Each structure stands twice: as structure tokens, then as C-alpha cells.
PDB file of C-alpha atoms in Angstrom:
ATOM      1  CA  MET A 679      15.034  28.674 -11.648  1.00 42.00           C
ATOM      2  CA  GLY A 680      14.040  25.051 -10.939  1.00 44.00           C
ATOM      3  CA  GLY A 681      10.830  25.475 -12.917  1.00 46.00           C
ATOM      4  CA  ASN A 682      12.892  26.504 -15.941  1.00 43.00           C
ATOM      5  CA  ALA A 683      14.861  23.258 -15.806  1.00 42.00           C
ATOM      6  CA  LEU A 684      11.635  21.256 -15.818  1.00 44.00           C
ATOM      7  CA  ARG A 685      10.015  23.367 -18.543  1.00 42.00           C
ATOM      8  CA  GLN A 686      13.067  22.761 -20.731  1.00 42.00           C
ATOM      9  CA  LYS A 687      12.416  19.041 -20.454  1.00 47.00           C
ATOM     10  CA  GLY A 688       8.761  19.502 -21.384  1.00 46.00           C
ATOM     11  CA  ARG A 689       7.531  18.926 -17.839  1.00 49.00           C
ATOM     12  CA  ARG A 690       6.181  21.734 -15.716  1.00 49.00           C
ATOM     13  CA  GLU A 691       5.429  21.436 -12.029  1.00 48.00           C
ATOM     14  CA  PRO A 692       2.605  23.782 -10.970  1.00 50.00           C
ATOM     15  CA  ALA A 693       4.172  26.713  -9.087  1.00 52.00           C
ATOM     16  CA  ALA A 694       1.752  26.397  -6.175  1.00 52.00           C
ATOM     17  CA  LEU A 695       2.878  22.826  -5.507  1.00 48.00           C
ATOM     18  CA  TRP A 696       6.540  23.836  -5.617  1.00 51.00           C
ATOM     19  CA  GLN A 697       6.005  26.074  -2.622  1.00 56.00           C
ATOM     20  CA  ASN A 698       3.381  24.137  -0.708  1.00 72.00           C
ATOM     21  CA  ASP A 699       4.977  20.775  -0.021  1.00 83.00           C
ATOM     22  CA  ARG A 700       8.351  19.426   1.031  1.00 85.00           C
ATOM     23  CA  VAL A 701       8.987  17.559  -2.218  1.00 86.00           C
ATOM     24  CA  GLY A 702       8.507  20.680  -4.311  1.00 86.00           C
ATOM     25  CA  ALA A 703      10.817  22.641  -2.029  1.00 86.00           C
ATOM     26  CA  GLY A 704      13.409  19.869  -2.248  1.00 87.00           C
ATOM     27  CA  MET A 705      13.123  19.836  -6.031  1.00 86.00           C
ATOM     28  CA  GLN A 706      13.806  23.574  -6.102  1.00 86.00           C
ATOM     29  CA  ARG A 707      17.008  22.981  -4.129  1.00 88.00           C
ATOM     30  CA  TRP A 708      18.023  20.140  -6.474  1.00 88.00           C
ATOM     31  CA  CYS A 709      17.431  22.312  -9.528  1.00 87.00           C
ATOM     32  CA  ARG A 710      19.385  25.172  -7.960  1.00 88.00           C
ATOM     33  CA  GLU A 711      22.381  23.032  -6.969  1.00 91.00           C
ATOM     34  CA  PHE A 712      22.339  20.538  -9.865  1.00 91.00           C
ATOM     35  CA  PRO A 713      20.667  22.276 -12.825  1.00 90.00           C
ATOM     36  CA  GLU A 714      22.142  19.649 -15.171  1.00 93.00           C
ATOM     37  CA  ILE A 715      20.236  16.810 -13.440  1.00 89.00           C
ATOM     38  CA  ASP A 716      16.631  16.311 -14.510  1.00 89.00           C
ATOM     39  CA  CYS A 717      14.984  15.668 -11.153  1.00 86.00           C
ATOM     40  CA  SER A 718      11.442  15.739 -12.528  1.00 86.00           C
ATOM     41  CA  GLY A 719      10.816  12.145 -11.414  1.00 88.00           C
ATOM     42  CA  LYS A 720      10.875  13.384  -7.824  1.00 87.00           C
ATOM     43  CA  ALA A 721       7.611  15.229  -8.455  1.00 87.00           C
ATOM     44  CA  VAL A 722       5.859  11.845  -8.485  1.00 87.00           C
ATOM     45  CA  VAL A 723       8.247   9.423  -6.779  1.00 90.00           C
ATOM     46  CA  GLY A 724       9.110  11.755  -3.910  1.00 90.00           C
ATOM     47  CA  ARG A 725       5.465  12.432  -3.227  1.00 89.00           C
ATOM     48  CA  LEU A 726       4.583   8.728  -3.400  1.00 92.00           C
ATOM     49  CA  LEU A 727       7.359   7.902  -0.923  1.00 92.00           C
ATOM     50  CA  HIS A 728       6.191  10.631   1.442  1.00 91.00           C
ATOM     51  CA  LEU A 729       2.541   9.640   1.083  1.00 93.00           C
ATOM     52  CA  HIS A 730       3.407   5.997   1.764  1.00 93.00           C
ATOM     53  CA  GLU A 731       4.476   6.976   5.277  1.00 93.00           C
ATOM     54  CA  VAL A 732       1.463   9.252   5.827  1.00 94.00           C
ATOM     55  CA  LEU A 733      -1.027   6.686   4.520  1.00 95.00           C
ATOM     56  CA  LEU A 734       0.478   3.746   6.401  1.00 95.00           C
ATOM     57  CA  ALA A 735       0.429   5.703   9.671  1.00 96.00           C
ATOM     58  CA  ALA A 736      -3.251   6.602   9.170  1.00 97.00           C
ATOM     59  CA  VAL A 737      -4.176   3.025   8.266  1.00 97.00           C
ATOM     60  CA  ASN A 738      -2.291   1.618  11.261  1.00 97.00           C
ATOM     61  CA  ARG A 739      -4.049   4.090  13.603  1.00 97.00           C
ATOM     62  CA  THR A 740      -7.376   2.780  12.306  1.00 97.00           C
ATOM     63  CA  LEU A 741      -6.319  -0.855  12.564  1.00 98.00           C
ATOM     64  CA  ALA A 742      -4.947  -0.397  16.096  1.00 97.00           C
ATOM     65  CA  LYS A 743      -8.570  -0.225  17.276  1.00 96.00           C
ATOM     66  CA  HIS A 744      -8.813  -3.842  16.115  1.00 97.00           C
ATOM     67  CA  ARG A 745      -5.415  -4.849  17.572  1.00 96.00           C
ATOM     68  CA  LEU A 746      -3.981  -5.204  14.045  1.00 97.00           C
ATOM     69  CA  LYS A 747      -1.166  -3.732  12.012  1.00 95.00           C
ATOM     70  CA  TYR A 748      -1.322  -3.488   8.249  1.00 94.00           C
ATOM     71  CA  PRO A 749       0.637  -6.650   7.292  1.00 94.00           C
ATOM     72  CA  ALA A 750      -1.537  -8.920   9.479  1.00 96.00           C
ATOM     73  CA  TYR A 751      -4.670  -7.103   8.344  1.00 96.00           C
ATOM     74  CA  ALA A 752      -3.627  -7.535   4.699  1.00 95.00           C
ATOM     75  CA  VAL A 753      -3.311 -11.315   5.107  1.00 96.00           C
ATOM     76  CA  LEU A 754      -6.642 -11.656   6.916  1.00 97.00           C
ATOM     77  CA  ALA A 755      -8.513  -9.331   4.546  1.00 97.00           C
ATOM     78  CA  THR A 756      -7.017 -11.050   1.492  1.00 96.00           C
ATOM     79  CA  LEU A 757      -8.204 -14.415   2.773  1.00 97.00           C
ATOM     80  CA  ARG A 758     -11.637 -12.965   3.560  1.00 97.00           C
ATOM     81  CA  VAL A 759     -12.188 -11.442   0.120  1.00 96.00           C
ATOM     82  CA  GLU A 760     -11.091 -14.702  -1.491  1.00 94.00           C
ATOM     83  CA  GLY A 761     -14.560 -15.971  -0.551  1.00 94.00           C
ATOM     84  CA  ALA A 762     -15.633 -19.128   1.229  1.00 94.00           C
ATOM     85  CA  PRO A 763     -13.904 -21.276   2.296  1.00 94.00           C
ATOM     86  CA  TYR A 764     -11.388 -18.379   2.734  1.00 96.00           C
ATOM     87  CA  ARG A 765      -8.327 -20.383   1.716  1.00 94.00           C
ATOM     88  CA  MET A 766      -5.203 -19.632  -0.296  1.00 94.00           C
ATOM     89  CA  SER A 767      -1.768 -21.090  -0.713  1.00 92.00           C
ATOM     90  CA  PRO A 768       1.112 -19.119   0.800  1.00 91.00           C
ATOM     91  CA  LYS A 769       2.349 -18.561  -2.775  1.00 90.00           C
ATOM     92  CA  ALA A 770      -0.987 -17.017  -3.812  1.00 92.00           C
ATOM     93  CA  LEU A 771      -0.912 -14.825  -0.698  1.00 93.00           C
ATOM     94  CA  LEU A 772       2.658 -13.787  -1.446  1.00 91.00           C
ATOM     95  CA  ASP A 773       1.712 -12.871  -5.026  1.00 89.00           C
ATOM     96  CA  THR A 774      -1.085 -10.657  -3.684  1.00 90.00           C
ATOM     97  CA  LEU A 775       0.749  -8.977  -0.814  1.00 88.00           C
ATOM     98  CA  ILE A 776       3.816  -6.770  -0.598  1.00 78.00           C
ATOM     99  CA  LEU A 777       5.849  -9.016   1.697  1.00 76.00           C
ATOM    100  CA  THR A 778       8.923 -11.210   1.459  1.00 77.00           C
ATOM    101  CA  SER A 779       8.463 -14.963   1.781  1.00 76.00           C
ATOM    102  CA  GLY A 780      10.304 -14.926   5.132  1.00 79.00           C
ATOM    103  CA  GLY A 781       8.136 -12.076   6.342  1.00 85.00           C
ATOM    104  CA  LEU A 782       5.002 -13.940   5.313  1.00 89.00           C
ATOM    105  CA  SER A 783       6.109 -17.149   7.046  1.00 89.00           C
ATOM    106  CA  ASN A 784       6.703 -15.304  10.331  1.00 91.00           C
ATOM    107  CA  LEU A 785       3.424 -13.434  10.000  1.00 93.00           C
ATOM    108  CA  LEU A 786       1.479 -16.640   9.290  1.00 95.00           C
ATOM    109  CA  ARG A 787       3.071 -18.242  12.348  1.00 94.00           C
ATOM    110  CA  ARG A 788       1.926 -15.325  14.556  1.00 96.00           C
ATOM    111  CA  LEU A 789      -1.573 -15.293  13.047  1.00 97.00           C
ATOM    112  CA  GLU A 790      -1.881 -19.045  13.575  1.00 97.00           C
ATOM    113  CA  ARG A 791      -0.759 -18.766  17.221  1.00 97.00           C
ATOM    114  CA  ALA A 792      -3.411 -16.057  17.718  1.00 97.00           C
ATOM    115  CA  GLY A 793      -6.063 -18.380  16.247  1.00 97.00           C
ATOM    116  CA  HIS A 794      -6.856 -16.160  13.242  1.00 98.00           C
ATOM    117  CA  ILE A 795      -5.696 -18.622  10.580  1.00 97.00           C
ATOM    118  CA  ARG A 796      -4.880 -22.303  10.352  1.00 96.00           C
ATOM    119  CA  ARG A 797      -2.411 -23.970   8.053  1.00 94.00           C
ATOM    120  CA  MET A 798      -3.232 -27.393   6.690  1.00 92.00           C
ATOM    121  CA  ALA A 799      -1.938 -29.815   4.112  1.00 89.00           C
ATOM    122  CA  ASP A 800      -3.052 -29.090   0.569  1.00 81.00           C
ATOM    123  CA  GLU A 801      -5.427 -31.910  -0.409  1.00 81.00           C
ATOM    124  CA  ILE A 802      -4.453 -31.574  -4.073  1.00 79.00           C
ATOM    125  CA  ASP A 803      -0.684 -31.295  -3.555  1.00 76.00           C
ATOM    126  CA  GLY A 804       0.187 -33.228  -0.402  1.00 72.00           C
ATOM    127  CA  ARG A 805       3.524 -31.419  -0.181  1.00 79.00           C
ATOM    128  CA  GLY A 806       1.850 -28.000  -0.199  1.00 85.00           C
ATOM    129  CA  VAL A 807       0.158 -25.970   2.502  1.00 91.00           C
ATOM    130  CA  ILE A 808      -3.120 -24.075   2.473  1.00 94.00           C
ATOM    131  CA  VAL A 809      -3.828 -21.100   4.713  1.00 96.00           C
ATOM    132  CA  GLU A 810      -7.406 -20.790   5.950  1.00 96.00           C
ATOM    133  CA  LEU A 811      -9.071 -17.915   7.757  1.00 98.00           C
ATOM    134  CA  THR A 812     -10.680 -19.118  10.993  1.00 97.00           C
ATOM    135  CA  GLU A 813     -14.016 -17.956  12.359  1.00 97.00           C
ATOM    136  CA  ALA A 814     -12.116 -15.908  14.962  1.00 97.00           C
ATOM    137  CA  GLY A 815     -10.103 -14.351  12.135  1.00 97.00           C
ATOM    138  CA  ARG A 816     -13.294 -13.473  10.279  1.00 97.00           C
ATOM    139  CA  ARG A 817     -14.838 -11.867  13.367  1.00 97.00           C
ATOM    140  CA  LEU A 818     -11.678  -9.791  13.804  1.00 98.00           C
ATOM    141  CA  VAL A 819     -11.095  -8.722  10.210  1.00 97.00           C
ATOM    142  CA  GLU A 820     -14.598  -7.887   8.979  1.00 97.00           C
ATOM    143  CA  PRO A 821     -15.128  -4.810  11.197  1.00 98.00           C
ATOM    144  CA  ALA A 822     -11.511  -3.804  10.528  1.00 98.00           C
ATOM    145  CA  MET A 823     -12.224  -3.977   6.778  1.00 97.00           C
ATOM    146  CA  ARG A 824     -15.130  -1.555   7.168  1.00 97.00           C
ATOM    147  CA  ASP A 825     -13.015   0.886   9.196  1.00 97.00           C
ATOM    148  CA  HIS A 826     -10.067   0.512   6.811  1.00 97.00           C
ATOM    149  CA  ALA A 827     -12.229   1.310   3.788  1.00 97.00           C
ATOM    150  CA  GLU A 828     -13.606   4.388   5.583  1.00 97.00           C
ATOM    151  CA  THR A 829     -10.055   5.559   6.345  1.00 97.00           C
ATOM    152  CA  GLU A 830      -9.064   5.102   2.708  1.00 96.00           C
ATOM    153  CA  ARG A 831     -12.071   7.145   1.577  1.00 96.00           C
ATOM    154  CA  ARG A 832     -11.179   9.888   4.056  1.00 96.00           C
ATOM    155  CA  LEU A 833      -7.542   9.894   2.883  1.00 95.00           C
ATOM    156  CA  VAL A 834      -8.579  10.640  -0.714  1.00 95.00           C
ATOM    157  CA  SER A 835     -11.569  12.846   0.083  1.00 95.00           C
ATOM    158  CA  MET A 836      -9.807  16.034  -1.045  1.00 93.00           C
ATOM    159  CA  LEU A 837      -9.971  14.651  -4.600  1.00 93.00           C
ATOM    160  CA  SER A 838     -13.176  14.584  -6.597  1.00 95.00           C
ATOM    161  CA  SER A 839     -14.484  11.239  -7.768  1.00 95.00           C
ATOM    162  CA  ASP A 840     -13.164  11.969 -11.281  1.00 95.00           C
ATOM    163  CA  GLU A 841      -9.744  12.952  -9.909  1.00 94.00           C
ATOM    164  CA  GLN A 842      -9.595   9.766  -7.850  1.00 94.00           C
ATOM    165  CA  GLY A 843     -10.276   7.768 -11.005  1.00 95.00           C
ATOM    166  CA  VAL A 844      -7.523   9.572 -12.916  1.00 95.00           C
ATOM    167  CA  VAL A 845      -4.993   9.134 -10.097  1.00 93.00           C
ATOM    168  CA  ALA A 846      -5.912   5.455  -9.710  1.00 93.00           C
ATOM    169  CA  GLU A 847      -5.522   4.883 -13.446  1.00 93.00           C
ATOM    170  CA  MET A 848      -2.147   6.633 -13.577  1.00 91.00           C
ATOM    171  CA  LEU A 849      -0.826   4.786 -10.519  1.00 91.00           C
ATOM    172  CA  GLY A 850      -2.018   1.513 -12.037  1.00 91.00           C
ATOM    173  CA  ARG A 851      -0.104   2.333 -15.216  1.00 91.00           C
ATOM    174  CA  MET A 852       2.967   3.052 -13.142  1.00 89.00           C
ATOM    175  CA  MET A 853       2.587  -0.272 -11.293  1.00 86.00           C
ATOM    176  CA  LEU A 854       2.249  -2.248 -14.523  1.00 88.00           C
ATOM    177  CA  GLY A 855       5.108  -0.412 -16.214  1.00 85.00           C
ATOM    178  CA  GLY A 856       7.284  -0.182 -13.137  1.00 64.00           C
ATOM    179  CA  ARG A 857       8.613  -3.711 -13.026  1.00 60.00           C
ATOM    180  CA  ILE A 858      12.176  -2.504 -12.726  1.00 51.00           C
ATOM    181  CA  SER A 859      14.990  -4.602 -11.292  1.00 44.00           C
TER     182      SER A 859
END
């Protein structure tokens, strides 16, 4: 019944996926109870929302070995991959990360207290601040980066290399086209 609603819209969810995951089962209920509502977006959005939780939990389990959680790791790793001298403005960090400015300020304060970063006056713009990864921060984040990358590879290992490329391309398209207010 639900599959018919999606086929009518030109979108068809594979039957096996309808029955094998919670989003597909939920979509069947939506289609049964609200056949007039095209819920086809749930096939992607619902799965992305569910996977966000699964992926973040797996990443945080890996990072716990390094006494890190993802937001702190993201700041340290972003500074590290910036290259020597491992410095960025808070604005550049904010543009790279998925955090609010208040969240970043609190996180930077905690990372500075732990000795993983230092904040200093921007030599070019005396009113600005630059965030720099410390040597202690580098020693902490580099092994975590290796473990994090291994976890990411494991999390997508059920997909072939070609499938990973297709999924990455499609998600990238969604990110670029998804600037919705």
C-alpha cells in the first residue's frame, strides 16, 4: 500500500528496505494512515537522522579512548589539518565545524584550560583572536585522528568503494543544495 503511494510519485523504495529498517516500517505506517501525504523524503532524511545517532555514538566510543568527545576532537583535528603553525581564527573554525558560536566559545575555553589550545591576539587584526593547537593538543589528537579514521572506514565497510563514492557524492549534493532556512 505504501509502496504504491511512492510509485505514484515516481519514487520507489526497494521492498527489502521497507521491511528491514525502522524508517521503512515507519514510512509504511505513514502511507497507510496518511496516503495523501508524500512521505518519500523520510526514506533519506529519516535514515540520515537515525544514522547520525548511530555514527556519533560509534565515533564517541572510539574517541573516549583518547579522553575526547566529538566536538573537542573536531576542533583539535581541524587545527591539526590546517598545517603548521596549526592556527585559525574562531570564525574560520566556526565556518568549518557544526557548532554555534556560544558552543565554540565554551569549548575553546575548556580546551585552553586543558592545555590543548592557546588563544592569542591576532597579529594582523589586533582586535581579533587566533586559536593555536599546542604541542600537548597535537600529541592528544594525532592518535585519535588515526583511530577516528579507522572507525569511519569500519562504519562504511558494508559499502563497496564505488558505492561509498556514490553516497558521498549524493550527500555532498544534498549539503550544497540543502541551505534551507
